[in-house]
């Protein structure tokens, strides 16, 4: 999946969205490369999302907002869409994965494990770094890009980035 990422003009990489990448984050399984051609902006996907994480973005097109919650991959958005926007046969809902930036409190030697506690996949591990401070790392093969860690982070240190299609576990 090439370009599911982010809407940047807002607050940092989507708090999940990078300022360097203008592409908004589309719902899982969506054909991102043809999204604005296929989507009629009817809002059915947003109305169907039980997590409330799909909002109307630029031009009225739906975008994921991880500040509102995480994706459970329930596929309600895909099932509600009356247009050929979604590809449920895709190998993965998306290739997003979490990254932890330098504003992380643990990196600054402040005790925090909020991201690890929020992760439903146990994809965030803490390991001792030089100096004896435990800092988080994300296991790419376990991370589903659900976004649960993003809102949980008190330091806005978590961002989501598209990764290679082959990284995610089946
Ligand atoms: S898969 Fe479910 S939780 Fe995720 S964006 Fe779609 S409707 Fe919302
Ligand atoms: S929740 Fe944020 S600040 Fe806390 S350890 Fe995780 S990335 Fe660092
Ligand atoms: S995006 Fe989801 S699976 Fe990945 S590290 Fe964050 S909480 Fe865990």
Short mmCIF file of C-alpha atoms and ligand atoms in Angstrom, two decimals:
data_model
loop_
_atom_site.label_atom_id
_atom_site.label_comp_id
_atom_site.label_asym_id
_atom_site.label_seq_id
_atom_site.Cartn_x
_atom_site.Cartn_y
_atom_site.Cartn_z
CA UNK A 1 0.00 0.00 0.00
CA UNK A 2 1.74 3.07 -1.10
CA UNK A 3 0.43 6.22 0.37
CA UNK A 4 -1.90 5.71 3.24
CA UNK A 5 -0.16 8.15 5.33
CA UNK A 6 -0.82 11.28 6.64
CA UNK A 7 -2.30 14.64 6.69
CA UNK A 8 0.20 17.00 7.64
CA UNK A 9 -0.91 20.43 7.73
CA UNK A 10 -2.26 19.91 11.16
CA UNK A 11 -0.41 19.12 14.27
CA UNK A 12 2.59 17.06 13.54
CA UNK A 13 2.52 13.73 11.86
CA UNK A 14 -0.88 12.72 12.81
CA UNK A 15 0.01 13.11 15.94
CA UNK A 16 0.26 10.70 13.42
CA UNK A 17 0.86 12.96 10.55
CA UNK A 18 4.08 14.35 9.25
CA UNK A 19 4.45 17.87 8.07
CA UNK A 20 6.65 16.59 5.31
CA UNK A 21 3.96 14.32 3.92
CA UNK A 22 0.77 15.98 2.71
CA UNK A 23 -1.16 12.78 2.03
CA UNK A 24 -4.00 12.16 4.48
CA UNK A 25 -4.38 8.83 6.21
CA UNK A 26 -7.26 6.96 4.64
CA UNK A 27 -9.35 4.20 6.22
CA UNK A 28 -7.95 0.66 6.24
CA UNK A 29 -8.27 -1.44 3.08
CA UNK A 30 -8.96 1.66 1.00
CA UNK A 31 -7.44 2.03 -2.44
CA UNK A 32 -5.37 5.02 -1.47
CA UNK A 33 -3.89 5.63 -4.90
CA UNK A 34 -7.36 6.20 -6.38
CA UNK A 35 -9.14 7.32 -3.26
CA UNK A 36 -10.35 10.75 -4.33
CA UNK A 37 -11.49 9.38 -7.67
CA UNK A 38 -13.56 6.59 -6.15
CA UNK A 39 -14.91 8.20 -2.98
CA UNK A 40 -18.08 10.27 -3.33
CA UNK A 41 -17.69 11.78 0.17
CA UNK A 42 -20.98 10.30 1.28
CA UNK A 43 -19.69 9.79 4.82
CA UNK A 44 -20.98 6.23 5.18
CA UNK A 45 -17.62 4.94 6.39
CA UNK A 46 -17.39 7.58 9.09
CA UNK A 47 -20.93 6.94 10.24
CA UNK A 48 -20.21 3.22 10.46
CA UNK A 49 -16.98 3.43 12.43
CA UNK A 50 -17.67 2.31 16.02
CA UNK A 51 -14.47 3.94 17.20
CA UNK A 52 -15.31 7.33 15.72
CA UNK A 53 -11.86 7.74 14.24
CA UNK A 54 -12.95 8.67 10.71
CA UNK A 55 -13.55 12.35 10.21
CA UNK A 56 -14.22 14.58 7.25
CA UNK A 57 -10.89 15.90 6.10
CA UNK A 58 -9.73 18.13 3.31
CA UNK A 59 -12.32 18.39 0.57
CA UNK A 60 -14.77 16.38 2.64
CA UNK A 61 -12.86 13.14 2.08
CA UNK A 62 -12.63 10.78 5.03
CA UNK A 63 -9.43 10.66 7.04
CA UNK A 64 -8.31 8.68 10.04
CA UNK A 65 -7.76 10.67 13.22
CA UNK A 66 -5.93 8.60 15.81
CA UNK A 67 -6.41 11.31 18.39
CA UNK A 68 -9.95 10.02 18.63
CA UNK A 69 -9.01 6.42 19.24
CA UNK A 70 -7.59 3.34 17.63
CA UNK A 71 -8.62 1.16 14.73
CA UNK A 72 -9.99 -2.22 15.73
CA UNK A 73 -9.91 -3.44 12.11
CA UNK A 74 -13.58 -4.32 12.39
CA UNK A 75 -14.02 -3.47 8.68
CA UNK A 76 -17.33 -1.69 9.29
CA UNK A 77 -16.09 1.22 7.20
CA UNK A 78 -15.31 -1.02 4.24
CA UNK A 79 -18.61 -2.84 4.50
CA UNK A 80 -20.61 0.38 4.69
CA UNK A 81 -19.06 1.96 1.62
CA UNK A 82 -21.30 1.78 -1.48
CA UNK A 83 -18.44 2.58 -3.85
CA UNK A 84 -15.39 0.50 -4.91
CA UNK A 85 -13.15 2.40 -2.53
CA UNK A 86 -12.15 -0.54 -0.36
CA UNK A 87 -10.31 -3.72 -1.27
CA UNK A 88 -11.03 -6.30 1.39
CA UNK A 89 -8.92 -8.81 -0.52
CA UNK A 90 -5.79 -6.78 0.14
CA UNK A 91 -3.09 -8.62 2.05
CA UNK A 92 -3.13 -6.05 4.85
CA UNK A 93 -5.51 -3.27 5.90
CA UNK A 94 -2.56 -0.89 5.63
CA UNK A 95 1.16 -0.90 6.21
CA UNK A 96 1.31 1.73 8.92
CA UNK A 97 3.57 1.14 11.87
CA UNK A 98 4.43 3.14 14.93
CA UNK A 99 7.63 5.05 15.45
CA UNK A 100 8.84 6.72 18.63
CA UNK A 101 10.52 10.08 18.38
CA UNK A 102 12.99 12.00 20.49
CA UNK A 103 10.33 13.73 22.58
CA UNK A 104 9.69 10.39 24.33
CA UNK A 105 9.85 10.88 28.07
CA UNK A 106 11.73 7.65 28.60
CA UNK A 107 14.44 8.84 26.26
CA UNK A 108 14.63 11.91 28.47
CA UNK A 109 14.97 9.65 31.51
CA UNK A 110 11.46 10.14 32.79
CA UNK A 111 9.68 6.91 33.67
CA UNK A 112 6.83 6.22 31.26
CA UNK A 113 5.40 3.02 29.78
CA UNK A 114 2.07 4.35 28.52
CA UNK A 115 2.60 3.26 24.94
CA UNK A 116 3.49 -0.27 25.96
CA UNK A 117 0.46 -0.48 28.22
CA UNK A 118 -1.84 0.73 25.44
CA UNK A 119 -0.57 -1.61 22.73
CA UNK A 120 -2.92 -4.56 22.14
CA UNK A 121 -0.24 -6.42 20.22
CA UNK A 122 2.55 -6.16 22.80
CA UNK A 123 4.60 -4.65 20.03
CA UNK A 124 6.39 -2.10 22.19
CA UNK A 125 9.29 -3.36 24.24
CA UNK A 126 11.51 -1.56 26.66
CA UNK A 127 15.21 -2.31 26.69
CA UNK A 128 18.01 -0.80 28.69
CA UNK A 129 19.91 1.84 26.78
CA UNK A 130 23.39 3.12 27.60
CA UNK A 131 23.14 4.88 30.94
CA UNK A 132 20.73 2.33 32.34
CA UNK A 133 17.49 3.90 31.12
CA UNK A 134 14.84 1.67 29.55
CA UNK A 135 13.59 3.10 26.28
CA UNK A 136 10.82 1.85 23.98
CA UNK A 137 11.22 0.22 20.62
CA UNK A 138 8.51 -1.00 18.25
CA UNK A 139 8.65 -4.49 16.79
CA UNK A 140 7.64 -4.01 13.20
CA UNK A 141 6.44 -7.57 12.71
CA UNK A 142 3.98 -7.19 15.58
CA UNK A 143 2.78 -3.63 15.03
CA UNK A 144 -0.49 -3.45 13.11
CA UNK A 145 -0.58 0.35 12.95
CA UNK A 146 -3.74 0.42 15.03
CA UNK A 147 -2.75 3.74 16.56
CA UNK A 148 -3.58 2.87 20.17
CA UNK A 149 -0.18 4.02 21.33
CA UNK A 150 -0.46 7.41 19.68
CA UNK A 151 -3.15 8.97 21.86
CA UNK A 152 -1.73 7.24 24.93
CA UNK A 153 1.60 9.02 24.68
CA UNK A 154 1.78 12.10 26.91
CA UNK A 155 4.69 13.53 24.95
CA UNK A 156 3.32 13.33 21.39
CA UNK A 157 6.28 11.11 20.63
CA UNK A 158 4.46 8.46 18.62
CA UNK A 159 3.92 8.79 14.90
CA UNK A 160 2.69 6.33 12.31
CA UNK A 161 4.51 5.69 9.10
CA UNK A 162 3.80 3.47 6.12
CA UNK A 163 6.16 0.56 5.95
CA UNK A 164 6.88 -2.21 3.48
CA UNK A 165 4.02 -4.56 2.69
CA UNK A 166 6.04 -7.52 3.83
CA UNK A 167 6.74 -6.33 7.34
CA UNK A 168 3.45 -7.05 9.03
CA UNK A 169 2.82 -10.51 10.34
CA UNK A 170 0.08 -12.42 8.47
S1 LIG B 1 -11.86 -0.85 10.53
FE1 LIG B 1 -13.49 -0.35 12.09
S2 LIG B 1 -12.40 0.87 13.69
FE2 LIG B 1 -11.06 0.84 11.85
S3 LIG B 1 -11.57 2.76 10.71
FE3 LIG B 1 -12.85 1.07 9.84
S4 LIG B 1 -14.81 1.15 10.99
FE4 LIG B 1 -13.28 2.35 12.18
S1 LIG B 2 4.12 6.71 25.95
FE1 LIG B 2 5.32 8.22 24.78
S2 LIG B 2 6.65 9.22 26.30
FE2 LIG B 2 5.86 7.33 27.24
S3 LIG B 2 7.47 5.79 26.80
FE3 LIG B 2 5.93 5.61 25.15
S4 LIG B 2 6.71 6.95 23.50
FE4 LIG B 2 7.82 7.51 25.41
S1 LIG B 3 0.31 1.09 16.43
FE1 LIG B 3 -0.89 -0.39 17.66
S2 LIG B 3 0.18 -2.35 17.40
FE2 LIG B 3 1.61 -0.72 16.76
S3 LIG B 3 2.84 -0.25 18.58
FE3 LIG B 3 1.11 1.20 18.53
S4 LIG B 3 -0.46 0.23 19.79
FE4 LIG B 3 1.01 -1.37 19.26
#
